[in-house]
Structure formats: structure tokens, C-alpha cells
PDB file of C-alpha atoms and ligand atoms in Angstrom:
ATOM      1  CA  MET A   1     -54.169 101.503 -14.891  1.00  0.00           C
ATOM      2  CA  LYS A   2     -57.163  99.722 -13.388  1.00  0.00           C
ATOM      3  CA  TYR A   3     -57.959  97.369 -15.553  1.00  0.00           C
ATOM      4  CA  ASP A   4     -62.215  96.053 -15.709  1.00  0.00           C
ATOM      5  CA  ASN A   5     -61.953  93.019 -18.057  1.00  0.00           C
ATOM      6  CA  ILE A   6     -58.779  91.850 -17.515  1.00  0.00           C
ATOM      7  CA  ILE A   7     -56.442  90.550 -14.552  1.00  0.00           C
ATOM      8  CA  ILE A   8     -52.515  90.586 -14.563  1.00  0.00           C
ATOM      9  CA  ASP A   9     -50.653  88.190 -12.415  1.00  0.00           C
ATOM     10  CA  GLU A  10     -46.964  88.512 -12.013  1.00  0.00           C
ATOM     11  CA  GLU A  11     -44.894  85.760 -10.851  1.00  0.00           C
ATOM     12  CA  GLY A  12     -41.313  86.388 -11.124  1.00  0.00           C
ATOM     13  CA  ALA A  13     -40.175  86.968 -14.753  1.00  0.00           C
ATOM     14  CA  ILE A  14     -43.599  85.388 -15.965  1.00  0.00           C
ATOM     15  CA  ALA A  15     -46.798  87.542 -16.347  1.00  0.00           C
ATOM     16  CA  THR A  16     -49.874  85.655 -16.826  1.00  0.00           C
ATOM     17  CA  VAL A  17     -52.839  87.715 -18.509  1.00  0.00           C
ATOM     18  CA  THR A  18     -56.433  86.884 -17.904  1.00  0.00           C
ATOM     19  CA  ILE A  19     -59.305  87.597 -20.010  1.00  0.00           C
ATOM     20  CA  ASN A  20     -62.235  88.139 -17.305  1.00  0.00           C
ATOM     21  CA  ARG A  21     -65.522  88.375 -18.466  1.00  0.00           C
ATOM     22  CA  PRO A  22     -66.563  84.435 -18.030  1.00  0.00           C
ATOM     23  CA  SER A  23     -70.433  85.240 -18.405  1.00  0.00           C
ATOM     24  CA  LYS A  24     -69.786  86.467 -21.397  1.00  0.00           C
ATOM     25  CA  LEU A  25     -67.393  83.633 -22.196  1.00  0.00           C
ATOM     26  CA  ASN A  26     -64.781  86.033 -22.183  1.00  0.00           C
ATOM     27  CA  ALA A  27     -66.030  87.436 -25.701  1.00  0.00           C
ATOM     28  CA  LEU A  28     -63.518  90.334 -26.979  1.00  0.00           C
ATOM     29  CA  ASN A  29     -65.719  93.674 -26.501  1.00  0.00           C
ATOM     30  CA  ARG A  30     -64.143  97.070 -27.593  1.00  0.00           C
ATOM     31  CA  ASP A  31     -62.866  97.935 -23.816  1.00  0.00           C
ATOM     32  CA  THR A  32     -61.586  94.229 -23.474  1.00  0.00           C
ATOM     33  CA  ILE A  33     -59.158  94.821 -26.570  1.00  0.00           C
ATOM     34  CA  LYS A  34     -58.285  98.096 -25.337  1.00  0.00           C
ATOM     35  CA  GLU A  35     -57.033  97.099 -22.150  1.00  0.00           C
ATOM     36  CA  LEU A  36     -55.234  94.082 -23.797  1.00  0.00           C
ATOM     37  CA  SER A  37     -53.453  96.535 -26.148  1.00  0.00           C
ATOM     38  CA  LYS A  38     -52.295  98.666 -23.201  1.00  0.00           C
ATOM     39  CA  ALA A  39     -51.302  95.668 -20.987  1.00  0.00           C
ATOM     40  CA  PHE A  40     -49.259  93.869 -23.713  1.00  0.00           C
ATOM     41  CA  SER A  41     -47.408  97.042 -24.661  1.00  0.00           C
ATOM     42  CA  ASP A  42     -46.605  97.994 -20.736  1.00  0.00           C
ATOM     43  CA  LEU A  43     -45.410  94.285 -19.899  1.00  0.00           C
ATOM     44  CA  GLU A  44     -43.284  94.597 -23.408  1.00  0.00           C
ATOM     45  CA  ASP A  45     -41.689  97.556 -21.816  1.00  0.00           C
ATOM     46  CA  ASP A  46     -41.070  95.948 -18.484  1.00  0.00           C
ATOM     47  CA  HIS A  47     -37.696  94.248 -18.809  1.00  0.00           C
ATOM     48  CA  ASP A  48     -38.303  92.026 -15.808  1.00  0.00           C
ATOM     49  CA  ILE A  49     -41.308  90.194 -17.488  1.00  0.00           C
ATOM     50  CA  LYS A  50     -39.518  87.612 -19.874  1.00  0.00           C
ATOM     51  CA  VAL A  51     -42.138  86.119 -21.112  1.00  0.00           C
ATOM     52  CA  ILE A  52     -46.330  86.765 -21.012  1.00  0.00           C
ATOM     53  CA  ILE A  53     -49.037  84.128 -20.661  1.00  0.00           C
ATOM     54  CA  LEU A  54     -52.385  84.587 -22.183  1.00  0.00           C
ATOM     55  CA  THR A  55     -55.682  82.794 -20.840  1.00  0.00           C
ATOM     56  CA  GLY A  56     -59.505  83.212 -20.516  1.00  0.00           C
ATOM     57  CA  SER A  57     -60.824  82.999 -17.037  1.00  0.00           C
ATOM     58  CA  GLY A  58     -63.432  80.190 -15.600  1.00  0.00           C
ATOM     59  CA  GLU A  59     -63.208  76.809 -17.288  1.00  0.00           C
ATOM     60  CA  LYS A  60     -65.151  77.170 -20.284  1.00  0.00           C
ATOM     61  CA  ALA A  61     -63.540  79.502 -22.532  1.00  0.00           C
ATOM     62  CA  PHE A  62     -60.547  81.067 -24.013  1.00  0.00           C
ATOM     63  CA  VAL A  63     -62.335  83.555 -26.018  1.00  0.00           C
ATOM     64  CA  ALA A  64     -65.803  82.840 -27.777  1.00  0.00           C
ATOM     65  CA  GLY A  65     -64.908  85.335 -30.607  1.00  0.00           C
ATOM     66  CA  ALA A  66     -65.434  89.055 -30.861  1.00  0.00           C
ATOM     67  CA  ASP A  67     -68.462  90.555 -29.026  1.00  0.00           C
ATOM     68  CA  ILE A  68     -71.130  90.012 -31.750  1.00  0.00           C
ATOM     69  CA  SER A  69     -73.290  92.323 -29.539  1.00  0.00           C
ATOM     70  CA  GLU A  70     -71.106  95.529 -30.598  1.00  0.00           C
ATOM     71  CA  PHE A  71     -71.078  95.130 -34.251  1.00  0.00           C
ATOM     72  CA  ALA A  72     -74.383  93.519 -35.086  1.00  0.00           C
ATOM     73  CA  ASP A  73     -75.471  97.051 -36.465  1.00  0.00           C
ATOM     74  CA  PHE A  74     -72.444  97.984 -38.228  1.00  0.00           C
ATOM     75  CA  SER A  75     -72.296  99.877 -41.514  1.00  0.00           C
ATOM     76  CA  VAL A  76     -69.622  99.080 -44.234  1.00  0.00           C
ATOM     77  CA  LYS A  77     -67.370 101.463 -42.892  1.00  0.00           C
ATOM     78  CA  GLN A  78     -67.447 100.775 -39.768  1.00  0.00           C
ATOM     79  CA  GLY A  79     -66.865  97.072 -40.188  1.00  0.00           C
ATOM     80  CA  GLY A  80     -63.624  98.130 -42.082  1.00  0.00           C
ATOM     81  CA  LYS A  81     -62.519 100.261 -39.221  1.00  0.00           C
ATOM     82  CA  LEU A  82     -63.395  97.556 -36.683  1.00  0.00           C
ATOM     83  CA  ALA A  83     -60.821  95.203 -38.107  1.00  0.00           C
ATOM     84  CA  ALA A  84     -58.177  97.459 -39.335  1.00  0.00           C
ATOM     85  CA  LYS A  85     -58.122  99.280 -35.815  1.00  0.00           C
ATOM     86  CA  GLY A  86     -58.055  95.494 -34.064  1.00  0.00           C
ATOM     87  CA  GLN A  87     -55.371  94.189 -36.126  1.00  0.00           C
ATOM     88  CA  LYS A  88     -53.370  97.217 -35.377  1.00  0.00           C
ATOM     89  CA  ILE A  89     -53.931  97.937 -31.532  1.00  0.00           C
ATOM     90  CA  LEU A  90     -53.874  94.216 -30.931  1.00  0.00           C
ATOM     91  CA  PHE A  91     -53.578  91.575 -32.757  1.00  0.00           C
ATOM     92  CA  ASP A  92     -50.114  92.674 -34.812  1.00  0.00           C
ATOM     93  CA  LEU A  93     -48.904  93.830 -31.820  1.00  0.00           C
ATOM     94  CA  VAL A  94     -49.103  90.504 -29.876  1.00  0.00           C
ATOM     95  CA  GLU A  95     -47.616  88.754 -32.838  1.00  0.00           C
ATOM     96  CA  ASP A  96     -44.990  91.568 -33.125  1.00  0.00           C
ATOM     97  CA  LEU A  97     -44.381  91.855 -29.348  1.00  0.00           C
ATOM     98  CA  GLU A  98     -40.818  91.487 -28.339  1.00  0.00           C
ATOM     99  CA  THR A  99     -41.562  89.323 -25.162  1.00  0.00           C
ATOM    100  CA  PRO A 100     -42.733  85.945 -25.988  1.00  0.00           C
ATOM    101  CA  VAL A 101     -46.555  85.247 -25.801  1.00  0.00           C
ATOM    102  CA  ILE A 102     -47.950  81.628 -24.956  1.00  0.00           C
ATOM    103  CA  ALA A 103     -51.719  81.267 -25.382  1.00  0.00           C
ATOM    104  CA  ALA A 104     -53.036  78.947 -22.966  1.00  0.00           C
ATOM    105  CA  VAL A 105     -56.140  77.843 -24.649  1.00  0.00           C
ATOM    106  CA  ASN A 106     -58.238  76.522 -21.608  1.00  0.00           C
ATOM    107  CA  GLY A 107     -61.955  75.967 -23.359  1.00  0.00           C
ATOM    108  CA  PHE A 108     -63.551  77.422 -26.860  1.00  0.00           C
ATOM    109  CA  ALA A 109     -61.279  79.555 -28.827  1.00  0.00           C
ATOM    110  CA  LEU A 110     -63.643  80.953 -31.548  1.00  0.00           C
ATOM    111  CA  GLY A 111     -63.653  83.641 -33.779  1.00  0.00           C
ATOM    112  CA  GLY A 112     -61.529  86.501 -32.629  1.00  0.00           C
ATOM    113  CA  GLY A 113     -60.616  83.933 -29.616  1.00  0.00           C
ATOM    114  CA  LEU A 114     -58.772  81.409 -32.024  1.00  0.00           C
ATOM    115  CA  GLU A 115     -57.245  84.806 -34.046  1.00  0.00           C
ATOM    116  CA  LEU A 116     -55.860  86.210 -30.774  1.00  0.00           C
ATOM    117  CA  ALA A 117     -54.491  82.529 -29.852  1.00  0.00           C
ATOM    118  CA  MET A 118     -52.937  82.544 -33.169  1.00  0.00           C
ATOM    119  CA  SER A 119     -51.747  85.992 -32.747  1.00  0.00           C
ATOM    120  CA  CYS A 120     -49.423  84.714 -30.052  1.00  0.00           C
ATOM    121  CA  HIS A 121     -45.922  83.337 -30.411  1.00  0.00           C
ATOM    122  CA  PHE A 122     -47.447  79.581 -29.954  1.00  0.00           C
ATOM    123  CA  ARG A 123     -50.401  77.877 -28.205  1.00  0.00           C
ATOM    124  CA  VAL A 124     -50.816  75.191 -25.413  1.00  0.00           C
ATOM    125  CA  ALA A 125     -54.416  73.694 -25.007  1.00  0.00           C
ATOM    126  CA  SER A 126     -56.426  71.853 -22.299  1.00  0.00           C
ATOM    127  CA  ASP A 127     -58.210  68.837 -23.574  1.00  0.00           C
ATOM    128  CA  ASN A 128     -61.627  70.517 -23.680  1.00  0.00           C
ATOM    129  CA  ALA A 129     -60.510  73.372 -25.636  1.00  0.00           C
ATOM    130  CA  ARG A 130     -62.530  73.601 -29.002  1.00  0.00           C
ATOM    131  CA  MET A 131     -61.227  75.933 -32.001  1.00  0.00           C
ATOM    132  CA  GLY A 132     -62.893  77.266 -34.816  1.00  0.00           C
ATOM    133  CA  LEU A 133     -63.536  80.299 -36.984  1.00  0.00           C
ATOM    134  CA  PRO A 134     -67.222  80.512 -37.193  1.00  0.00           C
ATOM    135  CA  GLU A 135     -67.733  83.726 -38.768  1.00  0.00           C
ATOM    136  CA  VAL A 136     -69.362  82.898 -42.297  1.00  0.00           C
ATOM    137  CA  SER A 137     -72.102  81.322 -40.128  1.00  0.00           C
ATOM    138  CA  LEU A 138     -72.724  84.803 -38.974  1.00  0.00           C
ATOM    139  CA  GLY A 139     -72.351  86.060 -42.546  1.00  0.00           C
ATOM    140  CA  VAL A 140     -68.951  87.894 -42.065  1.00  0.00           C
ATOM    141  CA  ILE A 141     -65.630  86.492 -42.763  1.00  0.00           C
ATOM    142  CA  PRO A 142     -62.770  86.657 -39.720  1.00  0.00           C
ATOM    143  CA  GLY A 143     -61.062  90.001 -39.645  1.00  0.00           C
ATOM    144  CA  TYR A 144     -58.577  89.876 -37.074  1.00  0.00           C
ATOM    145  CA  GLY A 145     -56.154  88.116 -39.293  1.00  0.00           C
ATOM    146  CA  GLY A 146     -57.456  84.787 -39.360  1.00  0.00           C
ATOM    147  CA  THR A 147     -57.874  84.623 -42.823  1.00  0.00           C
ATOM    148  CA  GLN A 148     -53.884  84.590 -43.157  1.00  0.00           C
ATOM    149  CA  ARG A 149     -52.702  83.244 -39.930  1.00  0.00           C
ATOM    150  CA  LEU A 150     -54.665  79.917 -39.973  1.00  0.00           C
ATOM    151  CA  PRO A 151     -53.261  79.088 -43.229  1.00  0.00           C
ATOM    152  CA  GLN A 152     -49.537  79.772 -41.884  1.00  0.00           C
ATOM    153  CA  LEU A 153     -50.072  77.478 -39.400  1.00  0.00           C
ATOM    154  CA  ILE A 154     -52.166  74.602 -40.437  1.00  0.00           C
ATOM    155  CA  GLY A 155     -51.902  74.858 -44.345  1.00  0.00           C
ATOM    156  CA  LYS A 156     -54.313  76.391 -47.101  1.00  0.00           C
ATOM    157  CA  GLY A 157     -56.431  73.290 -47.703  1.00  0.00           C
ATOM    158  CA  ARG A 158     -57.322  72.610 -43.763  1.00  0.00           C
ATOM    159  CA  ALA A 159     -57.551  76.553 -42.965  1.00  0.00           C
ATOM    160  CA  MET A 160     -60.209  76.687 -46.084  1.00  0.00           C
ATOM    161  CA  GLU A 161     -62.366  73.994 -44.755  1.00  0.00           C
ATOM    162  CA  MET A 162     -62.385  74.891 -41.265  1.00  0.00           C
ATOM    163  CA  ILE A 163     -63.290  78.725 -42.440  1.00  0.00           C
ATOM    164  CA  MET A 164     -65.953  77.226 -44.861  1.00  0.00           C
ATOM    165  CA  THR A 165     -67.698  74.805 -42.769  1.00  0.00           C
ATOM    166  CA  ALA A 166     -67.263  77.023 -39.542  1.00  0.00           C
ATOM    167  CA  SER A 167     -67.060  73.973 -37.550  1.00  0.00           C
ATOM    168  CA  MET A 168     -64.775  73.459 -34.649  1.00  0.00           C
ATOM    169  CA  ILE A 169     -62.210  71.423 -33.915  1.00  0.00           C
ATOM    170  CA  ASN A 170     -61.417  69.551 -30.766  1.00  0.00           C
ATOM    171  CA  ALA A 171     -57.703  69.656 -28.990  1.00  0.00           C
ATOM    172  CA  ASP A 172     -56.764  66.635 -30.482  1.00  0.00           C
ATOM    173  CA  GLN A 173     -57.219  67.834 -33.842  1.00  0.00           C
ATOM    174  CA  ALA A 174     -55.770  70.907 -33.460  1.00  0.00           C
ATOM    175  CA  LEU A 175     -52.444  69.021 -32.147  1.00  0.00           C
ATOM    176  CA  ASN A 176     -52.552  67.121 -35.053  1.00  0.00           C
ATOM    177  CA  TYR A 177     -52.814  70.216 -37.260  1.00  0.00           C
ATOM    178  CA  GLY A 178     -49.892  71.816 -35.272  1.00  0.00           C
ATOM    179  CA  LEU A 179     -52.549  74.785 -34.412  1.00  0.00           C
ATOM    180  CA  VAL A 180     -51.552  74.007 -30.703  1.00  0.00           C
ATOM    181  CA  ASN A 181     -47.694  72.565 -29.644  1.00  0.00           C
ATOM    182  CA  HIS A 182     -49.232  70.372 -26.416  1.00  0.00           C
ATOM    183  CA  VAL A 183     -52.482  69.445 -25.095  1.00  0.00           C
ATOM    184  CA  VAL A 184     -52.855  68.609 -21.291  1.00  0.00           C
ATOM    185  CA  ALA A 185     -55.762  68.325 -18.479  1.00  0.00           C
ATOM    186  CA  GLN A 186     -57.426  71.521 -17.804  1.00  0.00           C
ATOM    187  CA  ASN A 187     -55.855  71.618 -14.278  1.00  0.00           C
ATOM    188  CA  GLU A 188     -52.449  71.183 -15.735  1.00  0.00           C
ATOM    189  CA  LEU A 189     -52.719  73.943 -18.521  1.00  0.00           C
ATOM    190  CA  LEU A 190     -51.038  76.616 -16.636  1.00  0.00           C
ATOM    191  CA  ASP A 191     -48.506  74.782 -14.877  1.00  0.00           C
ATOM    192  CA  LEU A 192     -47.287  73.250 -18.258  1.00  0.00           C
ATOM    193  CA  CYS A 193     -47.220  77.086 -19.606  1.00  0.00           C
ATOM    194  CA  LYS A 194     -45.303  78.333 -16.544  1.00  0.00           C
ATOM    195  CA  LYS A 195     -42.984  75.163 -16.898  1.00  0.00           C
ATOM    196  CA  ILE A 196     -42.066  76.226 -20.920  1.00  0.00           C
ATOM    197  CA  ALA A 197     -42.287  80.178 -19.869  1.00  0.00           C
ATOM    198  CA  GLY A 198     -39.308  79.159 -17.082  1.00  0.00           C
ATOM    199  CA  LYS A 199     -37.193  77.302 -19.834  1.00  0.00           C
ATOM    200  CA  ILE A 200     -37.358  80.293 -22.018  1.00  0.00           C
ATOM    201  CA  SER A 201     -36.831  82.751 -19.291  1.00  0.00           C
ATOM    202  CA  ASN A 202     -33.458  81.334 -19.081  1.00  0.00           C
ATOM    203  CA  ASN A 203     -32.677  82.431 -22.235  1.00  0.00           C
ATOM    204  CA  SER A 204     -31.457  85.839 -23.639  1.00  0.00           C
ATOM    205  CA  PRO A 205     -34.410  88.004 -24.020  1.00  0.00           C
ATOM    206  CA  VAL A 206     -32.288  90.296 -26.677  1.00  0.00           C
ATOM    207  CA  ALA A 207     -31.744  87.201 -28.784  1.00  0.00           C
ATOM    208  CA  ILE A 208     -35.288  86.035 -28.335  1.00  0.00           C
ATOM    209  CA  SER A 209     -36.844  88.940 -29.330  1.00  0.00           C
ATOM    210  CA  HIS A 210     -34.291  89.321 -32.545  1.00  0.00           C
ATOM    211  CA  ALA A 211     -35.568  85.514 -33.003  1.00  0.00           C
ATOM    212  CA  ILE A 212     -39.413  86.671 -33.130  1.00  0.00           C
ATOM    213  CA  LYS A 213     -38.674  89.648 -35.399  1.00  0.00           C
ATOM    214  CA  ALA A 214     -36.714  87.281 -38.036  1.00  0.00           C
ATOM    215  CA  VAL A 215     -39.239  84.259 -37.890  1.00  0.00           C
ATOM    216  CA  ASN A 216     -42.214  86.856 -38.222  1.00  0.00           C
ATOM    217  CA  ALA A 217     -40.550  88.411 -40.983  1.00  0.00           C
ATOM    218  CA  GLY A 218     -40.532  85.215 -43.275  1.00  0.00           C
ATOM    219  CA  PHE A 219     -44.435  85.685 -43.008  1.00  0.00           C
ATOM    220  CA  LYS A 220     -44.526  89.409 -44.190  1.00  0.00           C
ATOM    221  CA  HIS A 221     -45.049  90.268 -47.661  1.00  0.00           C
ATOM    222  CA  ASP A 222     -42.842  93.323 -46.974  1.00  0.00           C
ATOM    223  CA  SER A 223     -39.897  91.848 -46.012  1.00  0.00           C
ATOM    224  CA  ASN A 224     -37.414  89.175 -46.271  1.00  0.00           C
ATOM    225  CA  GLY A 225     -37.264  86.692 -43.515  1.00  0.00           C
ATOM    226  CA  TYR A 226     -33.380  85.406 -44.478  1.00  0.00           C
ATOM    227  CA  ALA A 227     -32.323  89.053 -44.794  1.00  0.00           C
ATOM    228  CA  SER A 228     -33.953  90.046 -41.512  1.00  0.00           C
ATOM    229  CA  GLU A 229     -32.420  86.842 -39.891  1.00  0.00           C
ATOM    230  CA  ILE A 230     -28.824  88.025 -40.897  1.00  0.00           C
ATOM    231  CA  LYS A 231     -29.458  91.440 -39.894  1.00  0.00           C
ATOM    232  CA  ALA A 232     -30.888  90.408 -36.648  1.00  0.00           C
ATOM    233  CA  PHE A 233     -27.946  87.789 -36.162  1.00  0.00           C
ATOM    234  CA  GLY A 234     -25.232  90.521 -36.941  1.00  0.00           C
ATOM    235  CA  GLU A 235     -26.749  92.938 -34.027  1.00  0.00           C
ATOM    236  CA  CYS A 236     -26.876  89.958 -31.627  1.00  0.00           C
ATOM    237  CA  PHE A 237     -23.076  90.281 -31.770  1.00  0.00           C
ATOM    238  CA  GLY A 238     -23.350  93.802 -30.180  1.00  0.00           C
ATOM    239  CA  THR A 239     -25.180  92.828 -27.133  1.00  0.00           C
ATOM    240  CA  ALA A 240     -24.333  92.597 -23.731  1.00  0.00           C
ATOM    241  CA  ASP A 241     -26.549  89.139 -23.385  1.00  0.00           C
ATOM    242  CA  PHE A 242     -23.797  87.708 -26.418  1.00  0.00           C
ATOM    243  CA  LYS A 243     -21.001  88.774 -24.144  1.00  0.00           C
ATOM    244  CA  GLU A 244     -22.583  86.891 -20.984  1.00  0.00           C
ATOM    245  CA  GLY A 245     -24.027  83.721 -23.128  1.00  0.00           C
ATOM    246  CA  THR A 246     -20.492  83.212 -24.620  1.00  0.00           C
ATOM    247  CA  SER A 247     -18.300  83.795 -21.627  1.00  0.00           C
ATOM    248  CA  ALA A 248     -20.390  81.905 -19.531  1.00  0.00           C
ATOM    249  CA  PHE A 249     -20.175  78.971 -21.876  1.00  0.00           C
ATOM    250  CA  LEU A 250     -16.547  78.948 -22.064  1.00  0.00           C
ATOM    251  CA  GLU A 251     -16.343  79.591 -18.273  1.00  0.00           C
ATOM    252  CA  LYS A 252     -18.418  76.358 -17.649  1.00  0.00           C
ATOM    253  CA  ARG A 253     -21.171  78.630 -15.675  1.00  0.00           C
ATOM    254  CA  LYS A 254     -25.097  78.824 -16.221  1.00  0.00           C
ATOM    255  CA  ALA A 255     -25.471  82.538 -18.145  1.00  0.00           C
ATOM    256  CA  ASP A 256     -27.105  85.684 -16.039  1.00  0.00           C
ATOM    257  CA  PHE A 257     -28.289  87.533 -18.826  1.00  0.00           C
ATOM    258  CA  PRO A 258     -28.669  91.219 -18.022  1.00  0.00           C
ATOM    259  CA  GLY A 259     -31.149  91.621 -20.903  1.00  0.00           C
ATOM    260  CA  GLU A 260     -29.439  94.217 -23.099  1.00  0.00           C
TER     261      GLU A 260
HETATM  262  N1  LIG B   1     -69.981  87.408 -28.137  1.00  0.00           N
HETATM  263  C1  LIG B   1     -71.163  88.126 -27.524  1.00  0.00           C
HETATM  264  N2  LIG B   1     -71.736  87.291 -26.447  1.00  0.00           N
HETATM  265  C2  LIG B   1     -71.221  86.102 -26.509  1.00  0.00           C
HETATM  266  C3  LIG B   1     -70.365  85.627 -27.422  1.00  0.00           C
HETATM  267  C4  LIG B   1     -69.804  86.601 -28.442  1.00  0.00           C
HETATM  268  N3  LIG B   1     -68.926  86.126 -29.432  1.00  0.00           N
HETATM  269  N4  LIG B   1     -70.066  84.177 -27.299  1.00  0.00           N
HETATM  270  C5  LIG B   1     -70.621  83.801 -25.860  1.00  0.00           C
HETATM  271  N5  LIG B   1     -71.222  85.144 -25.566  1.00  0.00           N
HETATM  272  C6  LIG B   1     -72.293  85.033 -24.557  1.00  0.00           C
HETATM  273  C7  LIG B   1     -73.907  84.345 -24.953  1.00  0.00           C
HETATM  274  O1  LIG B   1     -74.625  85.194 -25.598  1.00  0.00           O
HETATM  275  C8  LIG B   1     -74.263  84.429 -23.298  1.00  0.00           C
HETATM  276  O2  LIG B   1     -74.743  85.359 -22.819  1.00  0.00           O
HETATM  277  P1  LIG B   1     -75.962  85.602 -21.970  1.00  0.00           P
HETATM  278  O3  LIG B   1     -75.530  84.754 -20.929  1.00  0.00           O
HETATM  279  O4  LIG B   1     -75.974  87.029 -21.608  1.00  0.00           O
HETATM  280  O5  LIG B   1     -76.948  85.144 -22.971  1.00  0.00           O
HETATM  281  C9  LIG B   1     -72.913  83.709 -22.458  1.00  0.00           C
HETATM  282  O6  LIG B   1     -72.213  84.454 -23.415  1.00  0.00           O
HETATM  283  C10 LIG B   1     -73.052  82.194 -22.631  1.00  0.00           C
HETATM  284  O7  LIG B   1     -72.675  81.756 -23.852  1.00  0.00           O
HETATM  285  P2  LIG B   1     -73.884  80.711 -24.316  1.00  0.00           P
HETATM  286  O8  LIG B   1     -73.986  80.794 -25.835  1.00  0.00           O
HETATM  287  O9  LIG B   1     -75.396  80.488 -23.473  1.00  0.00           O
HETATM  288  O10 LIG B   1     -72.681  79.217 -23.937  1.00  0.00           O
HETATM  289  P3  LIG B   1     -73.082  78.021 -24.477  1.00  0.00           P
HETATM  290  O11 LIG B   1     -72.276  77.028 -23.808  1.00  0.00           O
HETATM  291  O12 LIG B   1     -74.444  77.673 -24.910  1.00  0.00           O
HETATM  292  O13 LIG B   1     -72.598  78.060 -26.281  1.00  0.00           O
HETATM  293  C11 LIG B   1     -70.550  78.660 -27.515  1.00  0.00           C
HETATM  294  C12 LIG B   1     -71.183  78.485 -26.233  1.00  0.00           C
HETATM  295  C13 LIG B   1     -69.306  79.176 -27.599  1.00  0.00           C
HETATM  296  C14 LIG B   1     -70.988  77.737 -28.636  1.00  0.00           C
HETATM  297  C15 LIG B   1     -71.775  80.074 -27.983  1.00  0.00           C
HETATM  298  O14 LIG B   1     -71.856  80.706 -26.959  1.00  0.00           O
HETATM  299  C16 LIG B   1     -71.502  80.786 -29.108  1.00  0.00           C
HETATM  300  O15 LIG B   1     -71.545  80.105 -30.488  1.00  0.00           O
HETATM  301  N6  LIG B   1     -70.909  81.673 -29.123  1.00  0.00           N
HETATM  302  C17 LIG B   1     -70.647  82.328 -30.515  1.00  0.00           C
HETATM  303  C18 LIG B   1     -69.280  82.218 -31.269  1.00  0.00           C
HETATM  304  C19 LIG B   1     -69.076  82.925 -32.223  1.00  0.00           C
HETATM  305  O16 LIG B   1     -69.729  82.718 -33.322  1.00  0.00           O
HETATM  306  N7  LIG B   1     -67.722  83.476 -32.508  1.00  0.00           N
HETATM  307  C20 LIG B   1     -67.640  84.580 -33.254  1.00  0.00           C
HETATM  308  C21 LIG B   1     -67.869  85.769 -33.488  1.00  0.00           C
HETATM  309  S1  LIG B   1     -67.045  86.682 -34.893  1.00  0.00           S
END
């Protein structure tokens, strides 16, 4: 598929997805959301890709939010549909993706932009990054999972304050809150993400996908995290990756995981 709003670069086992609307600070319009949804689904199906990095084009923004110009005149029904569809086709999809996704937050991550970064499995930021959920300043609330994922990541009180004040926090505060795992200079951001991705890609992709599922299960109301862990743990014993990982350890060699 040809994409107009995103760019995909593949380098060995790592794919970098760049949201490419820099003149609009990479704001998420309908087409961009659809393209991202398709790209993530396709990359998940491509078993040569072991890690995905998501970033924004230009030096200013990761994503400055949902595209406000597209929903300014929406009705109650349209507003509800917008959130439901977006959550399903992109935000939940990314969170539950079997392939690990790292958000490389290279500037503003606001509203839907921060919500997208929070759907990724973890985040690394450049030192110019600014993060916030400014929705209440527009008379609306976060609708792409922000009221749920922000408290999960930084605690309820801090999330309440960020949501109610609509203020931005800088990269150091995000690091202090645990919203991002590392902060580096902007020109080092992708290199650090690729270094982390490289370490991840040496490990069993099947085990990693089970781990993602088990971790996420603990944060969902319709599943039990411990029960999911037990089930996923057991399933690992039936995989070729487990045979290879344990054989390699016993034979004192580096594992070469088949990804099955
Ligand atoms: N939706 C649509 N367009 C957006 C956008 C968004 N969320 N965020 C930025 N843009 C557009 C601006 O309208 C502007 O377009 P134009 O040049 O055609 O007028 C362009 O991106 C550049 O933004 P600008 O506001 O001029 O940059 P700035 O450096 O002065 O300010 C921000 C940067 C991020 C502080 C500011 O753009 C902003 O507040 N954006 C909205 C953030 C927001 O509320 N997001 C949550 C949406 S629910």
C-alpha cells in the first residue's frame, strides 16, 4: 500500500514508522490514523520485523494531537464514534501488538499524540519533548485512552493534575514520572531506540509477544494478569523458540530464534 502521511523504513529486524505531516506538527487526521493502523497490522504479520519504532517527522513534534480541524463541528454521536473507532483501529491495536513498539518522542506529544505514545510498549524522549493532555482546554476530554493509560503509567494524582490543568510537562519531568524511560539529545534519539531495539531483537519474539499479552492482561478489567501469565508461560514450552533458547544455553552458544 502507498502511504501519504507516514514513512516506513526497514533496517534488518527493525522498522521505523515516521508520521510525516510536519507542517501540521504531525497531527493525527483520519487518513493518518487509517494508514498507521494498516502499517502496524502489516508489520505485525511480517515476522522478519522484530521491533517497531514510532516517531514524528521534523524536529518539533512527535504528534501535536488529533487533528482539531476534523472534529470541530462534530455532534455527540460523531464524537463517540470518533473515539470508539480510533481506539479500536489504532490505540488498542498498538498496545496489543505482538511486535514490540517503542515510541521515540522527538518533540510535542500532545492529546492524541501522547495517547499514541502511551499505547506503545514504552517511550524514549528527546530533551526538547513536551507532553500533555490539553483536551479540557478545548472543552473535551482525552478520547483515545488517555484517561486510562496516563494514570496507569504515572499514578492517578499526577494524571488528574495533568488532565485538569491541560499543562505540558518537559522531558525531565516525564522521566521523573516514569512516563518515558530515557531522555537523550534529539540527534541521539533514534540511535538509542535502535540500540534498545537491537537488544530486544536478540530475544525470542514468541516469548516477547506472550510477555506483552501477560503484562497487558493485568491492566484490563476483563482479564486476570496472573492467570494470563500462567497460560502464556505454559504455552512457551511448546514453542521452537523455547527449545532453541534452552538448547543454546546448555550448549554455551548464542541462541538463534526461529520465531515460532
Ligand atoms: N490539529 C490540527 N492542526 C494542528 C494541531 C492539531 N492538534 N496542532 C498543530 N496544528 C497545526 C497548526 O494549526 C499550524 O497549522 P497552520 O500553519 O496551517 O496554521 C501548524 O500545525 C503549526 O502549529 P502552530 O500552532 O503554528 O505551532 P506553534 O509552535 O506556535 O505551537 C503547539 C505548537 C503544539 C503548542 C500548538 O500547535 C498547539 O497547541 N496545538 C494543539 C495541541 C492540542 O490541543 N492538541 C490536542 C488536540 S485534542
